[in-house]
Structure formats: structure tokens, C-alpha cells
Coordinates of C-alpha atoms in Angstrom, one line a residue:
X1 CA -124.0 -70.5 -86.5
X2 CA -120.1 -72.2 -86.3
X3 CA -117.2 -69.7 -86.1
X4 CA -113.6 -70.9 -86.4
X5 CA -113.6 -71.1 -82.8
X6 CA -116.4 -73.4 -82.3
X7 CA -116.0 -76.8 -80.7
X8 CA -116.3 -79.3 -83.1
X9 CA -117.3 -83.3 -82.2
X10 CA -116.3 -85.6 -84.1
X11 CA -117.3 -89.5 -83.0
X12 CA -115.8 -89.0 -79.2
X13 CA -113.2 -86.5 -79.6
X14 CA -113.9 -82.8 -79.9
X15 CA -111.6 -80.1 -81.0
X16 CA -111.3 -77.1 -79.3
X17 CA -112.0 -74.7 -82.5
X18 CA -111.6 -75.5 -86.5
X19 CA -108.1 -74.8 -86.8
X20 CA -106.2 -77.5 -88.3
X21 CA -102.3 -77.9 -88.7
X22 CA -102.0 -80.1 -92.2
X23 CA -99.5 -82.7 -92.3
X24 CA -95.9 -81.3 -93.7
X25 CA -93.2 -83.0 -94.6
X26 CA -90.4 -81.8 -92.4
X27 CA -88.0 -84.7 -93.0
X28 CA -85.8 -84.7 -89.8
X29 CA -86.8 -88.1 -88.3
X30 CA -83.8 -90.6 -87.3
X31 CA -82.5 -93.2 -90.3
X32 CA -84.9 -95.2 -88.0
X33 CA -87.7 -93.5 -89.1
X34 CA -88.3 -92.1 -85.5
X35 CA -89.4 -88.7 -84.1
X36 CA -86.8 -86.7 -82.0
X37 CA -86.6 -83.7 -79.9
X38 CA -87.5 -81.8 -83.1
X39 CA -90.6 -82.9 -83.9
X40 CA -91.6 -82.6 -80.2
X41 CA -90.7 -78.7 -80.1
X42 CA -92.3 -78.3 -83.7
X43 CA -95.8 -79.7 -82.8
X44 CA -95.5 -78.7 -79.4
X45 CA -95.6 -74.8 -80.0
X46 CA -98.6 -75.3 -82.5
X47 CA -100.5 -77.0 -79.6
X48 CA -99.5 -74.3 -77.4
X49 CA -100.2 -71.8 -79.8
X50 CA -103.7 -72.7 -80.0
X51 CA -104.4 -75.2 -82.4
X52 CA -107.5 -77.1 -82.4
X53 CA -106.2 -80.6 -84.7
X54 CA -102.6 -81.1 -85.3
X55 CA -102.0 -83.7 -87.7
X56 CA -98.5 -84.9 -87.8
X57 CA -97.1 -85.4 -90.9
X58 CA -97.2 -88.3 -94.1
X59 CA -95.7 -91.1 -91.9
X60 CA -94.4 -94.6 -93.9
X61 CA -96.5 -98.0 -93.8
X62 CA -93.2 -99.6 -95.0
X63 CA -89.7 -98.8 -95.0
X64 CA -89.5 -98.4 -99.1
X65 CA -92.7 -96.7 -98.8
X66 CA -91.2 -93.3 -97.4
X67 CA -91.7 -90.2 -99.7
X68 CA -87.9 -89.1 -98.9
X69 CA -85.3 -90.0 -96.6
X70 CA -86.1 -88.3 -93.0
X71 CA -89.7 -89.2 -93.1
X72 CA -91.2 -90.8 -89.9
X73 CA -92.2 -94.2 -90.0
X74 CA -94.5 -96.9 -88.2
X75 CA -93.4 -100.0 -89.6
X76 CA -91.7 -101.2 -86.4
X77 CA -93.1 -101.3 -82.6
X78 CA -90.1 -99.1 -81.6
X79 CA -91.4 -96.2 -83.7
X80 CA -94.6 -95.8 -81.1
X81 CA -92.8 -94.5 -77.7
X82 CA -91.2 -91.3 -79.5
X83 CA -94.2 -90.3 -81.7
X84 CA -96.6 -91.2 -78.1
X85 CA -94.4 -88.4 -76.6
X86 CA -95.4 -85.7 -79.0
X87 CA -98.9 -87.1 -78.5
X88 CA -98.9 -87.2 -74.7
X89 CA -97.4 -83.3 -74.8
X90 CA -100.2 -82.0 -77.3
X91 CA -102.7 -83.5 -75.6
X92 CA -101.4 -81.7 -72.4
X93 CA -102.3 -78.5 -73.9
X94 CA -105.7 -78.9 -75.0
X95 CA -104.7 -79.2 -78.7
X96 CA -106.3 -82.7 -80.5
X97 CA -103.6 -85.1 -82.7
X98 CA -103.7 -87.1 -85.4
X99 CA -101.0 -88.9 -87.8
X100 CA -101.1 -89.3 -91.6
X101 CA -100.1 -93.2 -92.7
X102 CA -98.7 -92.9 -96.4
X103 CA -97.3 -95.1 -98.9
X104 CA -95.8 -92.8 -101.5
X105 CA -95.1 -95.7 -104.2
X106 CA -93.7 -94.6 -107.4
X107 CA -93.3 -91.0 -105.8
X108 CA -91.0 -92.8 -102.9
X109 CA -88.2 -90.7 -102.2
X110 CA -88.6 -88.1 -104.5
X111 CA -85.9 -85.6 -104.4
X112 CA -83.8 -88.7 -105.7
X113 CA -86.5 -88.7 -108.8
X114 CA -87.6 -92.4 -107.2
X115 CA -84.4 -93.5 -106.0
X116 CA -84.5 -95.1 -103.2
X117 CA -83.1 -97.9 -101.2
X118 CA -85.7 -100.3 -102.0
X119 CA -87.3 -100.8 -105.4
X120 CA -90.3 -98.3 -106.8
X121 CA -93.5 -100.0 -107.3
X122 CA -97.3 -98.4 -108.2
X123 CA -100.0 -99.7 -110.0
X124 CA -98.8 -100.1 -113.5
X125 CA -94.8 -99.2 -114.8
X126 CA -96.0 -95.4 -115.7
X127 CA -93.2 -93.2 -114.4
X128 CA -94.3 -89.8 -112.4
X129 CA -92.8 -87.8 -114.8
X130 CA -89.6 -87.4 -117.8
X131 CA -86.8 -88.4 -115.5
X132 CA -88.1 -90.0 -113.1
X133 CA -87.9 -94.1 -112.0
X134 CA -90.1 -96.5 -113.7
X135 CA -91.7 -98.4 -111.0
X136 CA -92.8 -101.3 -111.2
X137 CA -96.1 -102.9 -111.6
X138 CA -97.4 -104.6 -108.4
X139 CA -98.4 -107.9 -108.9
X140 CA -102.3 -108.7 -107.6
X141 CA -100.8 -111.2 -105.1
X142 CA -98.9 -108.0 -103.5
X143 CA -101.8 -105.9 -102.9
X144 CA -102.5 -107.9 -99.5
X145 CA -99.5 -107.3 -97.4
X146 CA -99.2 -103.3 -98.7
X147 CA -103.0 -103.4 -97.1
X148 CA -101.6 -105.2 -94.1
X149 CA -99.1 -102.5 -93.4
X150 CA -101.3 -99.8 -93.8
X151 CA -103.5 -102.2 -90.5
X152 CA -100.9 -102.6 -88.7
X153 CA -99.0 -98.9 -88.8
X154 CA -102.7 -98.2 -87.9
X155 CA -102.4 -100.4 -84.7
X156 CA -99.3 -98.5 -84.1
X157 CA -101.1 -95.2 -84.0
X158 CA -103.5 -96.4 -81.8
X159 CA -100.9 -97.0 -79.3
X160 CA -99.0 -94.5 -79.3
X161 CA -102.3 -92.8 -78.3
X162 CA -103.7 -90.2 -81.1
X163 CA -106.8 -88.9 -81.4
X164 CA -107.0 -89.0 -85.1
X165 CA -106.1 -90.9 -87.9
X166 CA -105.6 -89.8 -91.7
X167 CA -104.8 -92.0 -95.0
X168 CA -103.0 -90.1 -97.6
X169 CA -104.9 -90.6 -101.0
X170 CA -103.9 -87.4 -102.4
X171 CA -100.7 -85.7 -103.8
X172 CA -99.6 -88.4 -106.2
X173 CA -98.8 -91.5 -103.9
X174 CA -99.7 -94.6 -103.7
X175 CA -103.6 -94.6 -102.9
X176 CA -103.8 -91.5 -105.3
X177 CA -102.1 -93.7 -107.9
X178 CA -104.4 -96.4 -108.2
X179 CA -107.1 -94.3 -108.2
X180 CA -106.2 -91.8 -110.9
X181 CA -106.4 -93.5 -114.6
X182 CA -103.4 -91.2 -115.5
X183 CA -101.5 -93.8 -113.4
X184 CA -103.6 -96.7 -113.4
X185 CA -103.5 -99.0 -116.5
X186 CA -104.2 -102.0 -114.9
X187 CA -106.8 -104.3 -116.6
X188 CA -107.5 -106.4 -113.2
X189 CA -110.0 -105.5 -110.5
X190 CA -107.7 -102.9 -109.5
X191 CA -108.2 -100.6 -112.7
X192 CA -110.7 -99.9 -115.4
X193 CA -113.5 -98.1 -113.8
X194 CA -113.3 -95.9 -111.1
X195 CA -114.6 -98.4 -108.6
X196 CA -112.3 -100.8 -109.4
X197 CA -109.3 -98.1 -109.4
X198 CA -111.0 -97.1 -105.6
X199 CA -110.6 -101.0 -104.3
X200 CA -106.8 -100.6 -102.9
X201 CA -108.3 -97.5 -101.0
X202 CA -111.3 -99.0 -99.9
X203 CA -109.6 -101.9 -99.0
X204 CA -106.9 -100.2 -96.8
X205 CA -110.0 -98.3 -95.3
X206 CA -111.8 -101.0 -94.3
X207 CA -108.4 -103.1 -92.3
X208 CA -107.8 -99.2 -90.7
X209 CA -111.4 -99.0 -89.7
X210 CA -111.0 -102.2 -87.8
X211 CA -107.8 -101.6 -86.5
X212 CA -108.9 -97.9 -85.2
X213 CA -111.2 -97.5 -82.2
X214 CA -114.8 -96.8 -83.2
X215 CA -114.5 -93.7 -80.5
X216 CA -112.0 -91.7 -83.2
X217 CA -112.4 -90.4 -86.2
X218 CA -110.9 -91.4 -89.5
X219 CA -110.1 -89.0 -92.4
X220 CA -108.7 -89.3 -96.0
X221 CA -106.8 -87.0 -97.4
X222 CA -107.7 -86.6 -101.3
X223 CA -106.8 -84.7 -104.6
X224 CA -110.0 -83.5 -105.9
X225 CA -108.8 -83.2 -109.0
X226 CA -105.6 -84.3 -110.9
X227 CA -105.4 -80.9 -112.8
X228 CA -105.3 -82.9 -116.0
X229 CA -108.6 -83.6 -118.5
X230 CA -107.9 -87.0 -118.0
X231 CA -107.4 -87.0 -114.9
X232 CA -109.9 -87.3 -111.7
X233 CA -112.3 -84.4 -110.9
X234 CA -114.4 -83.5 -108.0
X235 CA -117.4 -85.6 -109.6
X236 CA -115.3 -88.2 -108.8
X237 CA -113.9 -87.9 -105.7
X238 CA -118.2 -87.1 -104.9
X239 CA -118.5 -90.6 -106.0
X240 CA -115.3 -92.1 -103.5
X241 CA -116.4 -90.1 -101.0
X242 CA -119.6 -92.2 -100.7
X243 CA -118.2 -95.2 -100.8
X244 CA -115.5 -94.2 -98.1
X245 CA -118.0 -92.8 -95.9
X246 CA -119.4 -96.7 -96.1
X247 CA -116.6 -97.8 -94.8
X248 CA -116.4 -95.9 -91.7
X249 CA -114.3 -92.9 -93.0
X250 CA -115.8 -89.2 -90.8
X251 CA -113.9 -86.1 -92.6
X252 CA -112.3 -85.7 -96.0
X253 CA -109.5 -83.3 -96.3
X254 CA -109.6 -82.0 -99.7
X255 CA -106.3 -81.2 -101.2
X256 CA -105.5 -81.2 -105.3
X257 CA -103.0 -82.6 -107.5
X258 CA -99.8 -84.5 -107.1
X259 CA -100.4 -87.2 -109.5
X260 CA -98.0 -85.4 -112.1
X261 CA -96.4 -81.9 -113.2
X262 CA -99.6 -80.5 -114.1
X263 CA -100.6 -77.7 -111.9
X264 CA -103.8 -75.2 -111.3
X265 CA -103.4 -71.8 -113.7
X266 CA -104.4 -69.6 -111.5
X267 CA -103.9 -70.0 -107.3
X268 CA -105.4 -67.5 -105.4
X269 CA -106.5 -67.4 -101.1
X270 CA -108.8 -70.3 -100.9
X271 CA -108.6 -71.9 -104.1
X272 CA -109.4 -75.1 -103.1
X273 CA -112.0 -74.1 -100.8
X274 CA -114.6 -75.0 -103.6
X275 CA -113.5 -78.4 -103.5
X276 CA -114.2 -79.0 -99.9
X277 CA -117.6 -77.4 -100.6
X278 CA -118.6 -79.6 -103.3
X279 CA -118.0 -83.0 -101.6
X280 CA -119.3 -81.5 -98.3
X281 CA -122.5 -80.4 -100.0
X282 CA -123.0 -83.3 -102.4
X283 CA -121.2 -86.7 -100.2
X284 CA -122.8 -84.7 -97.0
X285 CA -119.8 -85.1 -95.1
X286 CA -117.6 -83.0 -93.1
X287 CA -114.7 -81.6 -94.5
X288 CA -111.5 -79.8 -94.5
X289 CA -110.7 -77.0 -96.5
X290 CA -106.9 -76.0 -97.5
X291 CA -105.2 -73.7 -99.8
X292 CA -103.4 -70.5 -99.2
X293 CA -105.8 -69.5 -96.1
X294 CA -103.9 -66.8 -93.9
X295 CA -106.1 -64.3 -93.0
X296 CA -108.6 -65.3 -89.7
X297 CA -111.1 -63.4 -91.5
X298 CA -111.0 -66.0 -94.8
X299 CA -110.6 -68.5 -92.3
X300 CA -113.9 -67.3 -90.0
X301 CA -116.0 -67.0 -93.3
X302 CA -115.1 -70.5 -94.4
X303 CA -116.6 -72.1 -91.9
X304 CA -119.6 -69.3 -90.8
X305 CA -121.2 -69.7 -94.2
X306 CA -120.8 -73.9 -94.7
X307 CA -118.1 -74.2 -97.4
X308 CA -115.8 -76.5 -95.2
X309 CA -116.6 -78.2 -91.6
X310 CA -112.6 -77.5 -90.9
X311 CA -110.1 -75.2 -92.1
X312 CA -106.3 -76.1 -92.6
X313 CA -103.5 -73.6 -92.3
X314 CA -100.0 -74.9 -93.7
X315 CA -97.0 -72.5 -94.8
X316 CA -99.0 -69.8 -92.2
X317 CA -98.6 -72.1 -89.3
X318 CA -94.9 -72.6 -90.2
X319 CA -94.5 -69.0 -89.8
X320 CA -96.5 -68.1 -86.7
X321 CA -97.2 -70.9 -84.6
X322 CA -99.6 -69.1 -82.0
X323 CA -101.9 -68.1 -85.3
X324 CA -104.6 -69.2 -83.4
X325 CA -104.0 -66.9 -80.6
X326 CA -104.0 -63.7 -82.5
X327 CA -106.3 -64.5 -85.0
X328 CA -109.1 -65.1 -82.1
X329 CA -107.8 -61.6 -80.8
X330 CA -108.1 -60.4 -84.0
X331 CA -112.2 -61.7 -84.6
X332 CA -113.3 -60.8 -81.0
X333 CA -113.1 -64.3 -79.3
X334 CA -112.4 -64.9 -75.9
X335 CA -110.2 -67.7 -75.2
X336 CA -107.8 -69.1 -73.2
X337 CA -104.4 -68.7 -73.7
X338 CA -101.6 -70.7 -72.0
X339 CA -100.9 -69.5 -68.8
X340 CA -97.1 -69.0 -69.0
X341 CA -98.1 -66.6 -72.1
X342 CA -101.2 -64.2 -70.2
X343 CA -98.8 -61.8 -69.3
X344 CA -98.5 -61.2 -73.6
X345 CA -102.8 -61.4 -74.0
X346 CA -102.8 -57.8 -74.2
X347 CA -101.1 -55.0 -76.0

């Protein structure tokens, strides 16, 4: 039987136990879009501190595509060399890395409502919410190049050397939009049914997939449900996960809402843990779990008993970055700890 500190193989990479460090916004990265000595110390001491994934976080295909000013980027070649340094020091100690590609679309820049320095575009001119930018409607013939840039900041990642590789569809941005009908009135083969609101996703899916070794995994971030009754639900996102799966995608990180104000009534420890479940049990895929998951002994029971493959610690990883380390203290489990911190192993 699994325990959060069981080795997990996915394709050719394997991760050291089934912590995971979601992407978070941080937004310190140069006006270049690059990462700095920040972002280095940030993911460094979650690597150190025993984490099994780090995945750095939502990253911009496009320079208008960012969800906020401060977010990294991989739209240019000089972007690679600073993020390959984070990678190259994770890596060093034992910890596995991915990267999160994201274009955020009408939600670009958000703390400006939308306002950005480029213009705000999603699938139809529905605006995120009262006081926010109208974005505009992307033309069919557009479609391509946002696909393209998804590819190539894909190419990018590869590069720059990371073990993983995740495509935001979740928290209201771009992929999410076209996929939710609450944002998706388009009456071309990009909206109607849910297939056809799934195409930009699949599509972008499909150019990764051939961009990204076949030796490392792929994931998707998604919302599981939109938290609105005409929104998307977890049947649905069974259904994408199918097709994804199709197209090469390994592990879906299930996450919830985004795609407007709406929120869940009730949150509780593991909320969304049923989520992760569902599309585990039903798409037969491995997932992550997230959703207020502090305690090792949530965390353990997770995976011991099957409701998630992987189990993602956000705001608790911001405040202890060697979680790992006491929580395997804390459950019994032997293992090793860096040497420069032995001396602090007991006691």
C-alpha cells in the first residue's frame, strides 16, 4: 500500500515521495518576465525541505498573456538560463521540477480588473465579472499562433531542463475559458458542445505533447467545477480527462473554480479531495489532490486509501518550507534529510 512517502514513477521520472508544491503566484520576476535570486531561494528551500514535485508557478506563453505584472514568462529564449538555474539547484537536492505554462486571457492582469498593457482577449466579449475589461472575442484565424506559443514556451521548458510540465486549464484563464460555457458563447468549432469548447485545450495538448520529451510527464491543471449550475462539473471534466489522456496528458491536478465570483459554501481540510477521486476513479488516471491539506496525517490518508495519486500543499508550504521533513518525523518514516540540517533530525 502507497504512503505519502512512497516513490512515485511517472513515464521516466520518479519522485521521491507524493508531496507536491502547487504553482503560486508570487509575482517578483524582472519587467522581463525573468526569474531572480528570489525565486531561486524560494524553490530552493522547498527542495531542500523535502519536497517530492515542485512546480514553479503559472508562467506566460505571451507577453499580454500574464495574469499580473511580475509573472514569469517564456516567450523569449532569454527567459530559459534564469528559470534552468532554479531547475539545475532543485534537482541537486533530490527534489523533482516542473513549470506551469498559462495564458490567463480575459483574467490577464487582474489586480488592474484586465488592464493591461496589451489588449484582453477570451473566447467571446463576456467580461469576468461587474467591473472588469471586456475582452475581446478571438477571431478563429487567431487560435493558431495562441497554440503556437503555448509549443514553443513548451520548447523553452524543455531546455531550461524540467522534469515536468503542467498546462493551466483551471482558475478562470484562458484554457478554462473556452471550456466553461459561462465564458464560451462562441457558435464556431470552438463552442457549443463540450467537445468543441475542449478543442483549444486539446489542441495546445497535442503541440506540447510534441514539443515535450516522451520520457516526462505532462499534467493539466483543471477546475472541476465552476461552482455555478451552469457551469462545468466533475462529469465533465471525467469526460476531458479522457480525451486529454489521448493526447498524451499523465496526471491531472484537480483544482475548482476561477471562471467567476462564485465560490464553494462551505470549505473545509480537503474539500476538493473528492474531485481528484472522482476523475481518478472514473478517467483511471493519476491525480493530484489540493485544498486546505496541512496535517501529514490528512495528507498520509489521501493517498494510503486511493483518493488521489499525489497530494498538493500550498499556503502550508509558504509557511514551513521543510513540511516534508517533519511531517515524515511526525508519521514514522525514515528519510534522509540534507546533510547540513542532521545535526536538527532529532529533538
Amino acid at each position: 500500500m502507497p504512503s505519502l512517502f512512497s516513490l512515485f514513477l511517472v513515464r521516466d521520472v520518479t519522485l521521491r515521495n507524493r508531496i507536491v508544491m502547487p504553482p503560486m503566484a508570487t509575482y517578483v520576476a524582472g519587467e522581463d518576465g525573468r526569474a531572480t535570486d528570489w525565486h531561486l531561494v524560494h524553490y530552493g528551500a522547498r527542495a531542500i525541505g523535502g519536497v517530492g514535485l515542485i512546480i514553479v508557478e503559472a508562467t506566460a506563453v505571451h507577453p499580454d498573456a500574464r495574469i499580473a505584472q511580475g509573472c514569469l514568462g517564456l516567450w523569449e529564449d532569454g527567459q530559459v538560463e534564469p528559470l534552468a538555474r532554479v531547475v539545475r539547484f532543485c534537482q541537486a537536492q533530490g527534489a523533482a521540477i516542473g513549470i506551469q505554462l498559462v495564458h490567463a486571457g480575459r483574467k490577464a492582469w487582474s489586480p488592474e480588473r484586465g488592464v493591461g498593457p496589451g489588449e484582453v482577449v477570451g473566447p467571446s466579449a463576456i467580461p469576468y465579472d461587474e467591473g472588469w475589461v471586456r475582452p475581446r472575442a478571438l477571431e478563429a484565424d487567431e487560435i493558431p499562433g495562441i497554440v503556437a506559443a503555448f509549443a514553443e514556451a513548451a520548447a523553452r521548458a524543455r531546455a531550461a531542463g524540467f522534469d515536468v510540465l503542467e498546462l493551466h486549464a483551471a482558475h478562470g484563464y484562458l484554457l478554462h475559458q473556452f471550456l466553461s460555457p459561462l465564458a464560451n458563447r462562441r457558435e464556431d468549432g470552438y463552442g457549443g458542445s463540450l467537445r468543441n469548447r475542449s478543442r483549444l485545450l486539446l489542441e495546445v495538448t497535442r503541440a506540447v505533447r510534441q514539443e515535450w520529451p516522451a520520457d516526462r510527464p505532462l499534467f493539466v491543471r483543471v477546475s472541476a467545477t465552476d461552482w455555478h449550475e451552469d457551469g462545468l462539473t466533475v462529469d465533465d471534466l471525467v469526460q476531458v480527462t479522457r480525451w486529454l489522456t489521448e493526447e498524451g496528458v499523465d496526471v491531472i491536478d484537480c483544482s475548482s473554480g476561477g471562471i467567476g465570483p462564485w465560490a464553494p459554501e462551505q470549505v473545509g481540510p480537503g474539500y476538493q479531495v473528492p474531485f481528484a477521486t472522482r476523475i481518478r476513479e472514473e478517467a483511471g488516471v493519476p491525480t493530484v489532490a489540493v485544498g486546505l491539506i496541512t496535517t501529514p496525517e490528512l495528507a498520509d490518508e489521501i493517498v494510503r486509501n486511493g483518493r488521489a495519486d499525489l497530494v498538493a500543499l500550498g499556503r502550508e508550504l509558504l509557511r514551513h518550507p521543510q513540511w516534508p521533513l517533519m511531517a515524515a518525523r511526525d508519521l514514522g518514516q525514515a528519510i534522509a534529510w540534507p546533510k547540513p540540517y542532521e545535526r536538527a533530525k532529532r529533538g
